[in-house]
Coordinates of C-alpha atoms in Angstrom, one line a residue:
X1 CA 91.5 27.2 86.7
X2 CA 91.9 30.6 85.4
X3 CA 93.9 33.0 82.9
X4 CA 96.0 36.0 84.1
X5 CA 98.0 38.7 82.0
X6 CA 100.9 36.3 81.1
X7 CA 99.4 32.8 82.0
X8 CA 96.9 30.3 82.4
X9 CA 96.5 27.7 84.8
X10 CA 95.0 24.2 84.8
X11 CA 94.2 21.5 87.6
X12 CA 95.7 17.9 87.0
X13 CA 94.7 16.7 90.6
X14 CA 93.7 18.0 93.7
X15 CA 97.2 18.4 94.9
X16 CA 98.7 20.1 91.6
X17 CA 98.3 22.3 89.0
X18 CA 100.2 23.7 86.1
X19 CA 101.1 27.1 85.0
X20 CA 101.6 27.5 81.3
X21 CA 102.7 31.0 80.0
X22 CA 100.6 32.7 76.8
X23 CA 102.4 32.5 73.3
X24 CA 104.1 35.9 74.2
X25 CA 107.4 36.8 74.7
X26 CA 107.1 38.9 77.5
X27 CA 104.5 36.3 78.8
X28 CA 107.9 34.1 78.5
X29 CA 109.8 36.1 80.4
X30 CA 107.6 36.8 83.2
X31 CA 107.1 32.6 83.4
X32 CA 110.9 32.3 83.0
X33 CA 111.6 34.9 85.7
X34 CA 109.0 33.5 88.2
X35 CA 110.6 30.0 87.9
X36 CA 114.3 31.9 88.1
X37 CA 112.3 33.1 91.4
X38 CA 111.9 29.8 92.9
X39 CA 115.1 28.9 92.5
X40 CA 116.7 31.2 94.0
X41 CA 114.3 31.5 97.1
X42 CA 114.9 27.4 97.6
X43 CA 118.9 28.1 97.9
X44 CA 117.8 29.8 101.1
X45 CA 115.4 27.1 102.4
X46 CA 111.4 27.0 102.3
X47 CA 109.0 29.2 103.6
X48 CA 105.8 27.5 104.3
X49 CA 104.0 30.9 103.6
X50 CA 104.7 30.8 99.7
X51 CA 103.2 28.2 97.5
X52 CA 105.5 25.4 97.1
X53 CA 106.7 24.9 93.6
X54 CA 106.5 20.8 93.1
X55 CA 108.2 20.9 89.5
X56 CA 109.3 22.9 86.8
X57 CA 110.5 22.5 83.1
X58 CA 110.5 25.2 80.6
X59 CA 107.0 26.9 80.0
X60 CA 105.4 24.7 82.7
X61 CA 105.5 25.0 86.5
X62 CA 103.8 22.9 88.7
X63 CA 102.6 24.2 91.9
X64 CA 100.4 23.1 95.1
X65 CA 96.8 23.8 94.3
X66 CA 95.3 26.2 96.4
X67 CA 91.4 26.4 97.7
X68 CA 90.7 30.1 97.2
X69 CA 92.3 33.4 96.7
X70 CA 92.3 36.3 99.2
X71 CA 90.5 38.3 96.6
X72 CA 87.8 35.9 96.5
X73 CA 87.3 35.3 100.2
X74 CA 87.1 39.3 100.9
X75 CA 84.4 39.6 97.9
X76 CA 82.2 36.9 99.4
X77 CA 82.5 37.2 103.2
X78 CA 83.6 39.1 106.2
X79 CA 86.7 38.3 107.4
X80 CA 86.6 38.3 111.3
X81 CA 89.9 39.3 112.9
X82 CA 91.0 35.9 114.2
X83 CA 91.7 35.0 110.3
X84 CA 92.2 38.8 109.4
X85 CA 95.7 38.4 111.8
X86 CA 96.6 35.4 111.4
X87 CA 96.6 36.1 107.0
X88 CA 98.8 39.2 108.0
X89 CA 101.2 37.5 110.1
X90 CA 101.5 34.5 107.3
X91 CA 102.0 37.3 104.8
X92 CA 104.5 39.5 106.5
X93 CA 106.1 36.3 107.2
X94 CA 106.6 35.3 103.5
X95 CA 107.6 38.5 102.7
X96 CA 110.4 39.0 105.6
X97 CA 111.9 35.8 104.2
X98 CA 112.2 37.0 100.7
X99 CA 113.2 40.3 102.2
X100 CA 115.9 38.2 104.0
X101 CA 116.9 36.8 100.5
X102 CA 117.4 40.3 99.4
X103 CA 114.1 40.0 96.9
X104 CA 110.6 42.2 96.9
X105 CA 107.7 40.2 95.2
X106 CA 106.5 43.6 93.8
X107 CA 103.1 42.4 93.3
X108 CA 101.1 42.1 96.3
X109 CA 97.4 41.8 96.2
X110 CA 94.6 39.7 96.9
X111 CA 94.5 38.1 93.7
X112 CA 98.1 36.7 94.3
X113 CA 97.4 35.6 98.0
X114 CA 96.0 31.9 98.3
X115 CA 94.8 29.8 101.1
X116 CA 94.7 26.1 101.1
X117 CA 92.7 23.8 102.5
X118 CA 93.8 24.8 106.1
X119 CA 93.0 27.8 105.8
X120 CA 96.3 29.1 105.9
X121 CA 97.6 32.2 103.7
X122 CA 99.8 31.2 100.5
X123 CA 102.1 33.7 98.4
X124 CA 101.8 33.3 95.1
X125 CA 102.8 34.5 91.5
X126 CA 106.4 35.5 91.4
X127 CA 106.7 36.5 88.0
X128 CA 107.1 40.4 89.4
X129 CA 110.2 39.7 91.5
X130 CA 113.3 41.4 91.5
X131 CA 116.2 42.0 93.9
X132 CA 115.6 44.7 96.7
X133 CA 116.6 48.3 95.5
X134 CA 115.8 48.2 92.1
X135 CA 112.9 50.5 90.7
X136 CA 109.8 49.1 90.2
X137 CA 108.8 48.6 86.6
X138 CA 105.1 48.8 86.7
X139 CA 102.4 48.9 89.6
X140 CA 98.7 47.9 90.5
X141 CA 96.9 50.8 92.2
X142 CA 95.9 50.5 95.1
X143 CA 98.4 48.3 96.0
X144 CA 101.2 50.5 94.9
X145 CA 101.7 54.2 94.4
X146 CA 103.4 56.7 92.0
X147 CA 106.0 58.9 93.6
X148 CA 105.4 62.5 94.0
X149 CA 107.6 65.5 93.7
X150 CA 107.1 65.6 97.2
X151 CA 108.6 62.1 97.4
X152 CA 112.2 63.9 96.0
X153 CA 113.9 61.8 93.5
X154 CA 111.7 59.1 91.6
X155 CA 108.8 61.6 90.6
X156 CA 106.2 59.7 88.3
X157 CA 107.7 56.0 89.1
X158 CA 106.5 53.4 91.6
X159 CA 109.6 53.6 93.4
X160 CA 112.5 51.0 94.4
X161 CA 111.8 47.5 95.7
X162 CA 112.1 47.5 99.2
X163 CA 110.3 47.8 102.7
X164 CA 108.4 51.0 101.6
X165 CA 106.7 49.4 98.1
X166 CA 106.2 45.9 99.6
X167 CA 104.4 47.6 103.3
X168 CA 102.7 49.7 101.1
X169 CA 101.1 46.7 99.5
X170 CA 100.4 45.2 102.8
X171 CA 98.7 48.3 104.0
X172 CA 96.3 48.3 101.4
X173 CA 95.8 44.9 101.7
X174 CA 95.2 44.9 105.6
X175 CA 92.7 47.6 104.5
X176 CA 90.7 45.7 102.2
X177 CA 90.6 42.6 104.9
X178 CA 89.5 45.0 107.4
X179 CA 86.7 46.8 104.8
X180 CA 85.6 44.4 102.7
X181 CA 86.5 46.4 99.7
X182 CA 90.0 47.8 98.6
X183 CA 91.1 51.5 98.7
X184 CA 88.4 53.7 97.4
X185 CA 86.2 51.1 95.9
X186 CA 83.5 52.3 97.5
X187 CA 83.8 55.6 95.4
X188 CA 84.0 54.0 92.1
X189 CA 86.9 56.0 91.3
X190 CA 88.6 55.4 87.6
X191 CA 92.3 54.4 87.3
X192 CA 93.7 57.3 86.6
X193 CA 92.1 59.5 89.4
X194 CA 92.9 56.6 91.9
X195 CA 96.5 56.8 91.0
X196 CA 96.4 60.6 91.5
X197 CA 94.7 60.4 94.8
X198 CA 97.4 58.0 95.6
X199 CA 100.5 59.9 94.3
X200 CA 98.8 62.8 95.9
X201 CA 98.6 60.7 99.4
X202 CA 94.9 61.5 99.7
X203 CA 94.4 58.4 101.3
X204 CA 91.1 56.9 102.5
X205 CA 89.8 58.2 106.1
X206 CA 90.8 56.1 109.3
X207 CA 90.4 56.1 112.2
X208 CA 92.6 56.1 115.1
X209 CA 91.9 52.3 116.2
X210 CA 95.2 50.0 116.5
X211 CA 94.3 48.6 112.8
X212 CA 94.1 51.9 111.1
X213 CA 97.3 53.2 112.6
X214 CA 99.2 50.1 111.1
X215 CA 97.7 51.0 107.7
X216 CA 98.4 54.6 108.2
X217 CA 102.2 53.9 109.1
X218 CA 102.1 51.3 106.2
X219 CA 101.1 53.9 103.5
X220 CA 103.2 56.4 105.0
X221 CA 106.6 54.6 104.5
X222 CA 107.3 54.4 108.3
X223 CA 108.1 50.7 108.2
X224 CA 112.0 50.2 108.1
X225 CA 111.3 46.6 106.8
X226 CA 109.0 44.2 106.6
X227 CA 110.3 41.8 109.5
X228 CA 109.5 45.1 111.6
X229 CA 105.6 45.1 110.5
X230 CA 105.7 41.4 111.1
X231 CA 106.7 42.0 114.6
X232 CA 103.4 43.9 114.9
X233 CA 101.4 41.0 114.0
X234 CA 103.5 38.7 116.6
X235 CA 102.6 41.4 119.1
X236 CA 98.9 41.0 118.6
X237 CA 99.4 37.5 119.5
X238 CA 102.3 36.6 122.2
X239 CA 104.6 38.2 120.5
X240 CA 106.3 35.0 118.8
X241 CA 105.5 33.7 115.0
X242 CA 102.1 32.4 116.5
X243 CA 100.7 31.8 112.9
X244 CA 103.4 29.8 111.8
X245 CA 102.3 26.2 110.6
X246 CA 104.2 23.1 109.4
X247 CA 104.7 23.4 105.8
X248 CA 104.6 20.4 103.4
X249 CA 106.7 17.6 104.0
X250 CA 109.9 16.6 101.9
X251 CA 108.2 13.4 101.2
X252 CA 105.2 14.9 99.9
X253 CA 106.9 17.0 97.6
X254 CA 108.6 14.3 96.4
X255 CA 105.6 12.2 95.6
X256 CA 103.9 15.0 93.9
X257 CA 107.0 15.8 92.4
X258 CA 107.2 11.9 90.9
X259 CA 103.2 12.3 89.7
X260 CA 104.8 15.5 88.0
X261 CA 107.4 13.7 85.9
X262 CA 105.0 11.0 85.0
X263 CA 102.9 14.4 83.2
X264 CA 106.0 15.5 81.4
X265 CA 106.8 12.1 80.2
X266 CA 103.4 11.6 79.0
X267 CA 103.5 15.0 77.0

């Protein structure tokens, strides 16, 4: 199905894909980190907004198959407000769940967000997840921002994992959904120029619309928690978790796990 910096993915059935690390030490480390992240999160329960991990063994992670990436959707079609607000609520709901577990995803971007067969958003790729409060080792502009001298401590780094870093990424994702391209993509900036603009808080021009005010607050670290930002999207509906959906049942997961065990036994 595809390959990333640390792994490659193969479809096993209409319901299941398997993720295998590249034969590199750092890739194996990221793969093991993702498996540990799934295990840690499962201790707190399950969130429908995260892609389900069906089964895992050393060097193989079996996941629920999804229909598309959010990046593919942004690049191919104009997203209407109903889908955009629902996806943003689901994204914030999943990240807020991690926040309650004292964990941060640290690599939120459209490539790592999937939609399932029912059009619901699922957060994927947990290989960069770290405990809230730890310094981010890397970042990907425009979904991360290096701190400037004006930010105080941490100049030149991507900051510390938490509400500020996660909501910054969410703001850039929201911008991408409302525009059809990521921040500054219309100017074809090289990576260094993009990095400098974001570090200096030279953000793309925004309007005074409700959507852009949310984006501006995300980019300027004005939400104290992801849960606070999620409530904003709840309030765009009836104030409840109106975008919630029933996740996969334990019976469904048990049946898929049995399928995975057959593949594992077959080598």
